[in-house]
């Protein structure tokens, strides 16, 4: 910080120190969490609203501290990202997700699994190799796996991004653009990226049926996905009206609290939805 007058400077540096200390604390706790294996995955069902069946799940990271507090990812992902610890955690997420998928398939549940990738992970040249090794070692079927990335990860160096997407596609997995509509990707860009799915962000879904603009945006994204031959998934669906709206607009894959929150693996059996085959 530069001199801004004594009081201002003092105020700022104190604030920065607190923020920095907080991050350092979380960083140390994260290192411990990795060592002590305090992470776990929750799974949120993805529902086909034509027949209320579970077609798959999205893996969502949780941190269970030694004092039994379950911490959601938004509280620590940015520190994990900025310290680079996310690369290690992210690799564990892929291992764990693939082992989960193999267990489901061995029980005859032919489900899919979506796995979120962080920016650091996505930008790592070794990622395709890492995933390939995990696929081989776990025997997970790549055709049942979708990796979710956000628009902002595609924006910087688009040639590098396209190259990475192609490397991943070569493994036989699908790719999805998460939080679609919240970033800045133009349609011309979208056409150049070898992705399979658009995931409509919750911010556009949450005010249906009260907000006409949001309804128009969601309808437009669905229509565009269909024209471009992309799958489309709506996230954050909480009400019957929202389900009805999506059904009318031919978006049949949905996730949200209306059907289920993310659950631990051992809780999934209690869900009342039909599991595909
Ligand atoms: P996301 O990928 O957009 O995940 C959806 C978030 O919305 C999840 O929060 C989920 O629990 C929540 N959600 C699902 N349905 C509803 C609903 O109907 N209403 C509301 N209000 N929320 C709903 P969660 O699990 O706390 O994750 C937050 C974010 O953290 C994720 O957003 C994702 O960006 C990140 N994240 C989660 N797991 C991972 C992971 O394994 N790796 C990486 N890199 N990021 C992750
Ligand atoms: Ca996601
Ligand atoms: Ca999302
Ligand atoms: Ca979102």
mmCIF file of C-alpha atoms and ligand atoms in Angstrom:
data_model
loop_
_atom_site.group_PDB
_atom_site.id
_atom_site.type_symbol
_atom_site.label_atom_id
_atom_site.label_comp_id
_atom_site.label_asym_id
_atom_site.label_seq_id
_atom_site.Cartn_x
_atom_site.Cartn_y
_atom_site.Cartn_z
ATOM 1 C CA UNK A 1 0.000 0.000 0.000
ATOM 2 C CA UNK A 2 1.152 3.521 -0.730
ATOM 3 C CA UNK A 3 0.942 6.480 1.626
ATOM 4 C CA UNK A 4 -2.642 7.695 1.705
ATOM 5 C CA UNK A 5 -2.374 9.708 4.883
ATOM 6 C CA UNK A 6 -1.485 8.108 8.133
ATOM 7 C CA UNK A 7 -4.871 6.985 9.365
ATOM 8 C CA UNK A 8 -6.042 5.529 6.099
ATOM 9 C CA UNK A 9 -2.788 3.634 5.721
ATOM 10 C CA UNK A 10 -3.037 2.203 9.183
ATOM 11 C CA UNK A 11 -6.640 1.208 8.623
ATOM 12 C CA UNK A 12 -5.786 -0.570 5.359
ATOM 13 C CA UNK A 13 -2.723 -2.424 6.555
ATOM 14 C CA UNK A 14 -4.585 -3.678 9.619
ATOM 15 C CA UNK A 15 -7.393 -4.936 7.414
ATOM 16 C CA UNK A 16 -5.014 -6.603 4.982
ATOM 17 C CA UNK A 17 -3.231 -8.268 7.866
ATOM 18 C CA UNK A 18 -6.452 -9.733 9.174
ATOM 19 C CA UNK A 19 -7.386 -11.032 5.751
ATOM 20 C CA UNK A 20 -3.882 -12.405 5.202
ATOM 21 C CA UNK A 21 -3.847 -14.062 8.612
ATOM 22 C CA UNK A 22 -7.217 -15.620 7.971
ATOM 23 C CA UNK A 23 -5.978 -17.045 4.661
ATOM 24 C CA UNK A 24 -2.801 -18.345 6.293
ATOM 25 C CA UNK A 25 -4.877 -20.026 8.973
ATOM 26 C CA UNK A 26 -7.130 -21.673 6.387
ATOM 27 C CA UNK A 27 -4.079 -22.678 4.343
ATOM 28 C CA UNK A 28 -2.497 -24.453 7.313
ATOM 29 C CA UNK A 29 -5.773 -26.131 8.152
ATOM 30 C CA UNK A 30 -6.136 -27.231 4.521
ATOM 31 C CA UNK A 31 -2.676 -28.836 4.551
ATOM 32 C CA UNK A 32 -3.699 -30.689 7.683
ATOM 33 C CA UNK A 33 -7.017 -31.652 6.068
ATOM 34 C CA UNK A 34 -5.183 -33.160 3.096
ATOM 35 C CA UNK A 35 -2.813 -35.075 5.391
ATOM 36 C CA UNK A 36 -5.614 -36.318 7.628
ATOM 37 C CA UNK A 37 -8.038 -37.018 4.759
ATOM 38 C CA UNK A 38 -10.783 -34.770 6.069
ATOM 39 C CA UNK A 39 -12.414 -34.251 2.674
ATOM 40 C CA UNK A 40 -15.443 -36.096 1.410
ATOM 41 C CA UNK A 41 -17.729 -35.952 -1.584
ATOM 42 C CA UNK A 42 -21.448 -35.369 -1.493
ATOM 43 C CA UNK A 43 -23.579 -36.306 -4.461
ATOM 44 C CA UNK A 44 -26.519 -34.331 -5.808
ATOM 45 C CA UNK A 45 -28.891 -36.302 -8.054
ATOM 46 C CA UNK A 46 -29.480 -35.178 -11.597
ATOM 47 C CA UNK A 47 -33.105 -35.909 -12.452
ATOM 48 C CA UNK A 48 -34.818 -36.595 -15.791
ATOM 49 C CA UNK A 49 -38.127 -34.796 -15.238
ATOM 50 C CA UNK A 50 -39.887 -36.810 -17.959
ATOM 51 C CA UNK A 51 -40.041 -39.808 -15.620
ATOM 52 C CA UNK A 52 -38.516 -38.565 -12.339
ATOM 53 C CA UNK A 53 -35.554 -40.881 -12.632
ATOM 54 C CA UNK A 54 -32.031 -40.305 -11.412
ATOM 55 C CA UNK A 55 -29.724 -40.234 -14.421
ATOM 56 C CA UNK A 56 -26.625 -39.338 -12.447
ATOM 57 C CA UNK A 57 -24.998 -37.181 -9.803
ATOM 58 C CA UNK A 58 -22.783 -34.153 -9.394
ATOM 59 C CA UNK A 59 -19.898 -34.623 -6.960
ATOM 60 C CA UNK A 60 -19.628 -31.718 -4.507
ATOM 61 C CA UNK A 61 -16.704 -31.308 -2.136
ATOM 62 C CA UNK A 62 -17.118 -31.090 1.630
ATOM 63 C CA UNK A 63 -14.622 -30.638 4.436
ATOM 64 C CA UNK A 64 -15.386 -32.444 7.667
ATOM 65 C CA UNK A 65 -13.203 -30.937 10.399
ATOM 66 C CA UNK A 66 -12.023 -33.009 13.413
ATOM 67 C CA UNK A 67 -14.658 -31.238 15.543
ATOM 68 C CA UNK A 68 -17.304 -32.566 13.141
ATOM 69 C CA UNK A 69 -18.150 -29.342 11.361
ATOM 70 C CA UNK A 70 -19.090 -29.760 7.719
ATOM 71 C CA UNK A 71 -17.631 -26.865 5.756
ATOM 72 C CA UNK A 72 -19.011 -26.034 2.298
ATOM 73 C CA UNK A 73 -16.518 -25.444 -0.540
ATOM 74 C CA UNK A 74 -17.129 -21.725 -1.019
ATOM 75 C CA UNK A 75 -15.531 -21.153 2.398
ATOM 76 C CA UNK A 76 -12.179 -22.648 1.378
ATOM 77 C CA UNK A 77 -11.966 -23.216 -2.382
ATOM 78 C CA UNK A 78 -10.485 -19.795 -3.133
ATOM 79 C CA UNK A 79 -7.657 -20.357 -0.632
ATOM 80 C CA UNK A 80 -7.134 -23.848 -2.012
ATOM 81 C CA UNK A 81 -7.007 -22.323 -5.485
ATOM 82 C CA UNK A 82 -4.638 -19.430 -4.700
ATOM 83 C CA UNK A 83 -2.223 -21.661 -2.746
ATOM 84 C CA UNK A 84 -2.271 -24.347 -5.411
ATOM 85 C CA UNK A 85 -3.489 -26.916 -2.870
ATOM 86 C CA UNK A 86 -6.541 -27.404 -5.102
ATOM 87 C CA UNK A 87 -4.423 -29.435 -7.526
ATOM 88 C CA UNK A 88 -3.838 -32.123 -4.903
ATOM 89 C CA UNK A 89 -7.387 -31.927 -3.547
ATOM 90 C CA UNK A 90 -8.757 -31.925 -7.082
ATOM 91 C CA UNK A 91 -6.853 -35.093 -7.962
ATOM 92 C CA UNK A 92 -8.329 -36.769 -4.900
ATOM 93 C CA UNK A 93 -11.815 -35.630 -6.013
ATOM 94 C CA UNK A 94 -11.345 -37.367 -9.373
ATOM 95 C CA UNK A 95 -10.100 -40.588 -7.721
ATOM 96 C CA UNK A 96 -12.965 -40.612 -5.238
ATOM 97 C CA UNK A 97 -15.570 -39.753 -7.887
ATOM 98 C CA UNK A 98 -14.344 -42.509 -10.187
ATOM 99 C CA UNK A 99 -14.376 -45.069 -7.367
ATOM 100 C CA UNK A 100 -17.953 -43.976 -6.523
ATOM 101 C CA UNK A 101 -18.993 -44.391 -10.149
ATOM 102 C CA UNK A 102 -17.469 -47.867 -10.325
ATOM 103 C CA UNK A 103 -19.357 -48.887 -7.161
ATOM 104 C CA UNK A 104 -22.644 -47.586 -8.597
ATOM 105 C CA UNK A 105 -22.113 -49.416 -11.883
ATOM 106 C CA UNK A 106 -21.176 -52.649 -10.123
ATOM 107 C CA UNK A 107 -24.564 -52.447 -8.359
ATOM 108 C CA UNK A 108 -26.265 -52.137 -11.712
ATOM 109 C CA UNK A 109 -26.965 -48.411 -11.395
ATOM 110 C CA UNK A 110 -26.080 -47.067 -14.800
ATOM 111 C CA UNK A 111 -25.603 -43.480 -13.639
ATOM 112 C CA UNK A 112 -23.396 -40.616 -14.790
ATOM 113 C CA UNK A 113 -21.115 -38.469 -12.639
ATOM 114 C CA UNK A 114 -20.274 -34.787 -13.060
ATOM 115 C CA UNK A 115 -17.015 -33.568 -11.511
ATOM 116 C CA UNK A 116 -16.090 -29.899 -11.093
ATOM 117 C CA UNK A 117 -12.645 -28.771 -12.210
ATOM 118 C CA UNK A 118 -10.955 -25.693 -10.769
ATOM 119 C CA UNK A 119 -9.067 -23.196 -12.940
ATOM 120 C CA UNK A 120 -5.656 -24.395 -11.707
ATOM 121 C CA UNK A 121 -6.551 -27.969 -12.410
ATOM 122 C CA UNK A 122 -7.848 -27.158 -15.857
ATOM 123 C CA UNK A 123 -4.712 -25.177 -16.708
ATOM 124 C CA UNK A 124 -2.431 -28.022 -15.626
ATOM 125 C CA UNK A 125 -0.779 -29.669 -18.649
ATOM 126 C CA UNK A 126 -0.657 -32.931 -16.707
ATOM 127 C CA UNK A 127 -4.418 -33.090 -16.138
ATOM 128 C CA UNK A 128 -5.274 -35.363 -19.107
ATOM 129 C CA UNK A 129 -2.551 -37.849 -18.051
ATOM 130 C CA UNK A 130 -3.700 -37.734 -14.436
ATOM 131 C CA UNK A 131 -7.299 -38.453 -15.443
ATOM 132 C CA UNK A 132 -6.246 -41.195 -17.837
ATOM 133 C CA UNK A 133 -4.313 -42.957 -15.073
ATOM 134 C CA UNK A 134 -7.271 -42.689 -12.692
ATOM 135 C CA UNK A 135 -9.658 -44.056 -15.339
ATOM 136 C CA UNK A 136 -7.399 -47.039 -15.932
ATOM 137 C CA UNK A 137 -6.759 -47.737 -12.251
ATOM 138 C CA UNK A 138 -10.413 -47.449 -11.166
ATOM 139 C CA UNK A 139 -11.962 -48.966 -14.267
ATOM 140 C CA UNK A 140 -14.471 -46.098 -14.365
ATOM 141 C CA UNK A 141 -16.294 -45.721 -17.672
ATOM 142 C CA UNK A 142 -15.269 -42.371 -19.221
ATOM 143 C CA UNK A 143 -18.533 -42.270 -21.183
ATOM 144 C CA UNK A 144 -20.339 -41.824 -17.844
ATOM 145 C CA UNK A 145 -18.168 -38.914 -16.679
ATOM 146 C CA UNK A 146 -18.660 -35.196 -17.325
ATOM 147 C CA UNK A 147 -16.151 -32.571 -16.265
ATOM 148 C CA UNK A 148 -17.621 -29.161 -15.456
ATOM 149 C CA UNK A 149 -15.635 -26.023 -16.157
ATOM 150 C CA UNK A 150 -16.708 -22.396 -16.023
ATOM 151 C CA UNK A 151 -16.736 -19.887 -18.860
ATOM 152 C CA UNK A 152 -13.983 -17.786 -17.293
ATOM 153 C CA UNK A 153 -11.564 -20.730 -17.569
ATOM 154 C CA UNK A 154 -12.039 -20.665 -21.344
ATOM 155 C CA UNK A 155 -11.552 -16.944 -21.799
ATOM 156 C CA UNK A 156 -7.851 -16.147 -21.223
ATOM 157 C CA UNK A 157 -5.802 -18.166 -23.691
ATOM 158 C CA UNK A 158 -8.547 -19.676 -25.837
ATOM 159 C CA UNK A 159 -6.207 -21.729 -28.040
ATOM 160 C CA UNK A 160 -4.683 -23.370 -24.971
ATOM 161 C CA UNK A 161 -8.180 -23.956 -23.588
ATOM 162 C CA UNK A 162 -9.398 -25.571 -26.819
ATOM 163 C CA UNK A 163 -6.294 -27.737 -26.880
ATOM 164 C CA UNK A 164 -6.885 -28.881 -23.295
ATOM 165 C CA UNK A 165 -10.576 -29.579 -23.994
ATOM 166 C CA UNK A 166 -9.576 -31.720 -26.975
ATOM 167 C CA UNK A 167 -7.054 -33.655 -24.871
ATOM 168 C CA UNK A 168 -9.778 -34.364 -22.328
ATOM 169 C CA UNK A 169 -12.325 -35.338 -24.989
ATOM 170 C CA UNK A 170 -9.838 -37.867 -26.321
ATOM 171 C CA UNK A 171 -10.217 -39.763 -23.038
ATOM 172 C CA UNK A 172 -13.889 -40.322 -23.837
ATOM 173 C CA UNK A 173 -15.323 -38.036 -21.165
ATOM 174 C CA UNK A 174 -17.931 -35.292 -21.684
ATOM 175 C CA UNK A 175 -17.418 -31.613 -20.983
ATOM 176 C CA UNK A 176 -19.890 -29.120 -19.577
ATOM 177 C CA UNK A 177 -19.879 -25.342 -19.182
ATOM 178 C CA UNK A 178 -20.983 -24.682 -15.614
ATOM 179 C CA UNK A 179 -22.792 -21.543 -14.445
ATOM 180 C CA UNK A 180 -23.583 -20.841 -18.072
ATOM 181 C CA UNK A 181 -24.715 -17.298 -18.783
ATOM 182 C CA UNK A 182 -22.860 -15.670 -15.897
ATOM 183 C CA UNK A 183 -19.565 -15.242 -17.763
ATOM 184 C CA UNK A 184 -18.741 -13.478 -20.961
ATOM 185 C CA UNK A 185 -18.525 -16.216 -23.543
ATOM 186 C CA UNK A 186 -19.897 -15.074 -26.856
ATOM 187 C CA UNK A 187 -21.752 -17.410 -29.152
ATOM 188 C CA UNK A 188 -18.898 -17.414 -31.668
ATOM 189 C CA UNK A 189 -16.557 -18.644 -28.940
ATOM 190 C CA UNK A 190 -18.988 -21.261 -27.820
ATOM 191 C CA UNK A 191 -18.969 -22.803 -31.274
ATOM 192 C CA UNK A 192 -15.195 -23.250 -31.149
ATOM 193 C CA UNK A 193 -15.132 -25.081 -27.825
ATOM 194 C CA UNK A 194 -15.626 -28.856 -28.037
ATOM 195 C CA UNK A 195 -18.141 -29.067 -25.188
ATOM 196 C CA UNK A 196 -21.160 -31.346 -24.838
ATOM 197 C CA UNK A 197 -23.349 -29.638 -22.266
ATOM 198 C CA UNK A 198 -24.456 -26.267 -20.930
ATOM 199 C CA UNK A 199 -25.449 -25.942 -17.324
ATOM 200 C CA UNK A 200 -27.831 -23.042 -16.742
ATOM 201 C CA UNK A 201 -26.820 -21.107 -13.652
ATOM 202 C CA UNK A 202 -29.110 -21.030 -10.638
ATOM 203 C CA UNK A 203 -29.244 -17.228 -10.753
ATOM 204 C CA UNK A 204 -31.460 -17.472 -13.873
ATOM 205 C CA UNK A 205 -33.640 -20.227 -12.428
ATOM 206 C CA UNK A 206 -34.318 -18.935 -8.934
ATOM 207 C CA UNK A 207 -36.844 -16.208 -9.825
ATOM 208 C CA UNK A 208 -38.906 -18.282 -12.242
ATOM 209 C CA UNK A 209 -41.899 -17.761 -12.617
ATOM 210 C CA UNK A 210 -41.762 -14.185 -11.271
ATOM 211 C CA UNK A 211 -39.056 -12.738 -13.466
ATOM 212 C CA UNK A 212 -39.977 -12.524 -17.169
ATOM 213 C CA UNK A 213 -36.425 -11.606 -18.192
ATOM 214 C CA UNK A 214 -34.957 -14.656 -16.519
ATOM 215 C CA UNK A 215 -37.600 -16.862 -18.120
ATOM 216 C CA UNK A 216 -36.700 -15.471 -21.533
ATOM 217 C CA UNK A 217 -32.987 -15.972 -20.899
ATOM 218 C CA UNK A 218 -33.488 -19.577 -19.781
ATOM 219 C CA UNK A 219 -35.751 -20.326 -22.753
ATOM 220 C CA UNK A 220 -33.149 -18.794 -25.079
ATOM 221 C CA UNK A 221 -30.286 -20.835 -23.593
ATOM 222 C CA UNK A 222 -32.326 -24.029 -23.939
ATOM 223 C CA UNK A 223 -33.214 -23.236 -27.562
ATOM 224 C CA UNK A 224 -29.607 -22.383 -28.347
ATOM 225 C CA UNK A 225 -28.324 -25.587 -26.766
ATOM 226 C CA UNK A 226 -30.764 -27.604 -28.865
ATOM 227 C CA UNK A 227 -29.727 -25.828 -32.076
ATOM 228 C CA UNK A 228 -26.062 -26.443 -31.286
ATOM 229 C CA UNK A 229 -26.723 -30.056 -30.357
ATOM 230 C CA UNK A 230 -25.629 -29.579 -26.769
ATOM 231 C CA UNK A 231 -27.190 -31.173 -23.739
ATOM 232 C CA UNK A 232 -28.679 -28.714 -21.317
ATOM 233 C CA UNK A 233 -29.057 -29.005 -17.547
ATOM 234 C CA UNK A 234 -30.788 -26.574 -15.182
ATOM 235 C CA UNK A 235 -29.331 -26.180 -11.696
ATOM 236 C CA UNK A 236 -30.843 -24.790 -8.521
ATOM 237 C CA UNK A 237 -34.402 -25.964 -9.218
ATOM 238 C CA UNK A 238 -36.424 -25.502 -6.036
ATOM 239 C CA UNK A 239 -40.111 -25.389 -6.986
ATOM 240 C CA UNK A 240 -42.751 -27.297 -8.937
ATOM 241 C CA UNK A 241 -43.365 -24.190 -11.068
ATOM 242 C CA UNK A 242 -39.733 -24.171 -12.113
ATOM 243 C CA UNK A 243 -39.923 -27.852 -13.050
ATOM 244 C CA UNK A 244 -43.078 -27.136 -15.064
ATOM 245 C CA UNK A 245 -41.434 -24.218 -16.860
ATOM 246 C CA UNK A 246 -38.387 -26.303 -17.763
ATOM 247 C CA UNK A 247 -40.543 -29.177 -18.952
ATOM 248 C CA UNK A 248 -42.558 -26.842 -21.190
ATOM 249 C CA UNK A 249 -39.307 -25.548 -22.641
ATOM 250 C CA UNK A 250 -37.903 -29.049 -23.184
ATOM 251 C CA UNK A 251 -35.086 -28.909 -20.648
ATOM 252 C CA UNK A 252 -35.453 -32.327 -19.054
ATOM 253 C CA UNK A 253 -32.239 -32.650 -17.016
ATOM 254 C CA UNK A 254 -32.426 -30.796 -13.720
ATOM 255 C CA UNK A 255 -30.739 -30.566 -10.339
ATOM 256 C CA UNK A 256 -31.944 -28.795 -7.252
ATOM 257 C CA UNK A 257 -33.312 -28.909 -3.747
ATOM 258 C CA UNK A 258 -36.813 -29.559 -5.146
ATOM 259 C CA UNK A 259 -35.617 -33.119 -5.779
ATOM 260 C CA UNK A 260 -32.681 -33.454 -3.418
ATOM 261 C CA UNK A 261 -29.847 -31.619 -1.729
ATOM 262 C CA UNK A 262 -26.367 -33.116 -2.169
ATOM 263 C CA UNK A 263 -26.098 -36.247 0.008
ATOM 264 C CA UNK A 264 -23.438 -38.557 1.368
ATOM 265 C CA UNK A 265 -23.135 -41.797 -0.606
ATOM 266 C CA UNK A 266 -24.710 -43.880 2.165
ATOM 267 C CA UNK A 267 -27.807 -41.635 2.111
ATOM 268 C CA UNK A 268 -28.498 -42.006 -1.617
ATOM 269 C CA UNK A 269 -30.343 -45.290 -1.178
ATOM 270 C CA UNK A 270 -33.166 -43.515 0.624
ATOM 271 C CA UNK A 271 -34.077 -41.358 -2.378
ATOM 272 C CA UNK A 272 -37.502 -42.050 -3.794
ATOM 273 C CA UNK A 273 -36.613 -41.593 -7.413
ATOM 274 C CA UNK A 274 -36.301 -44.402 -9.891
ATOM 275 C CA UNK A 275 -32.688 -45.191 -10.655
ATOM 276 C CA UNK A 276 -32.049 -45.656 -14.355
ATOM 277 C CA UNK A 277 -31.739 -49.360 -15.182
HETATM 278 P P1 LIG B 1 -21.600 -25.299 -8.446
HETATM 279 O O1 LIG B 1 -20.667 -26.198 -9.196
HETATM 280 O O2 LIG B 1 -22.388 -24.327 -9.244
HETATM 281 O O3 LIG B 1 -22.495 -26.252 -7.584
HETATM 282 C C1 LIG B 1 -23.841 -26.015 -7.282
HETATM 283 C C2 LIG B 1 -24.000 -25.495 -5.872
HETATM 284 O O4 LIG B 1 -25.374 -25.152 -5.681
HETATM 285 C C3 LIG B 1 -23.683 -26.515 -4.801
HETATM 286 O O5 LIG B 1 -23.193 -25.806 -3.661
HETATM 287 C C4 LIG B 1 -25.047 -27.100 -4.483
HETATM 288 O O6 LIG B 1 -25.142 -27.667 -3.191
HETATM 289 C C5 LIG B 1 -25.913 -25.874 -4.595
HETATM 290 N N1 LIG B 1 -27.287 -26.202 -4.937
HETATM 291 C C6 LIG B 1 -27.762 -27.271 -5.590
HETATM 292 N N2 LIG B 1 -29.109 -27.214 -5.734
HETATM 293 C C7 LIG B 1 -29.492 -26.051 -5.152
HETATM 294 C C8 LIG B 1 -30.772 -25.425 -4.968
HETATM 295 O O7 LIG B 1 -31.814 -25.910 -5.386
HETATM 296 N N3 LIG B 1 -30.782 -24.231 -4.313
HETATM 297 C C9 LIG B 1 -29.644 -23.648 -3.841
HETATM 298 N N4 LIG B 1 -29.741 -22.503 -3.196
HETATM 299 N N5 LIG B 1 -28.410 -24.214 -4.015
HETATM 300 C C10 LIG B 1 -28.345 -25.404 -4.656
HETATM 301 P P2 LIG B 1 -21.872 -26.263 -2.930
HETATM 302 O O8 LIG B 1 -21.802 -27.756 -2.846
HETATM 303 O O9 LIG B 1 -21.774 -25.464 -1.670
HETATM 304 O O10 LIG B 1 -20.730 -25.820 -3.942
HETATM 305 C C11 LIG B 1 -20.535 -24.483 -4.237
HETATM 306 C C12 LIG B 1 -19.498 -24.328 -5.320
HETATM 307 O O11 LIG B 1 -18.216 -24.798 -4.895
HETATM 308 C C13 LIG B 1 -19.815 -25.128 -6.569
HETATM 309 O O12 LIG B 1 -20.764 -24.442 -7.352
HETATM 310 C C14 LIG B 1 -18.445 -25.191 -7.203
HETATM 311 O O13 LIG B 1 -18.143 -23.989 -7.874
HETATM 312 C C15 LIG B 1 -17.538 -25.331 -5.995
HETATM 313 N N6 LIG B 1 -17.265 -26.761 -5.800
HETATM 314 C C16 LIG B 1 -17.998 -27.686 -5.161
HETATM 315 N N7 LIG B 1 -17.412 -28.891 -5.211
HETATM 316 C C17 LIG B 1 -16.288 -28.724 -5.929
HETATM 317 C C18 LIG B 1 -15.250 -29.607 -6.372
HETATM 318 O O14 LIG B 1 -15.249 -30.830 -6.132
HETATM 319 N N8 LIG B 1 -14.224 -29.057 -7.095
HETATM 320 C C19 LIG B 1 -14.197 -27.729 -7.407
HETATM 321 N N9 LIG B 1 -13.166 -27.264 -8.140
HETATM 322 N N10 LIG B 1 -15.172 -26.878 -7.040
HETATM 323 C C20 LIG B 1 -16.192 -27.372 -6.308
HETATM 324 CA CA1 LIG B 2 -20.892 -27.528 -10.896
HETATM 325 CA CA1 LIG B 3 -23.164 -24.688 -11.401
HETATM 326 CA CA1 LIG B 4 -23.864 -21.993 -9.932
#
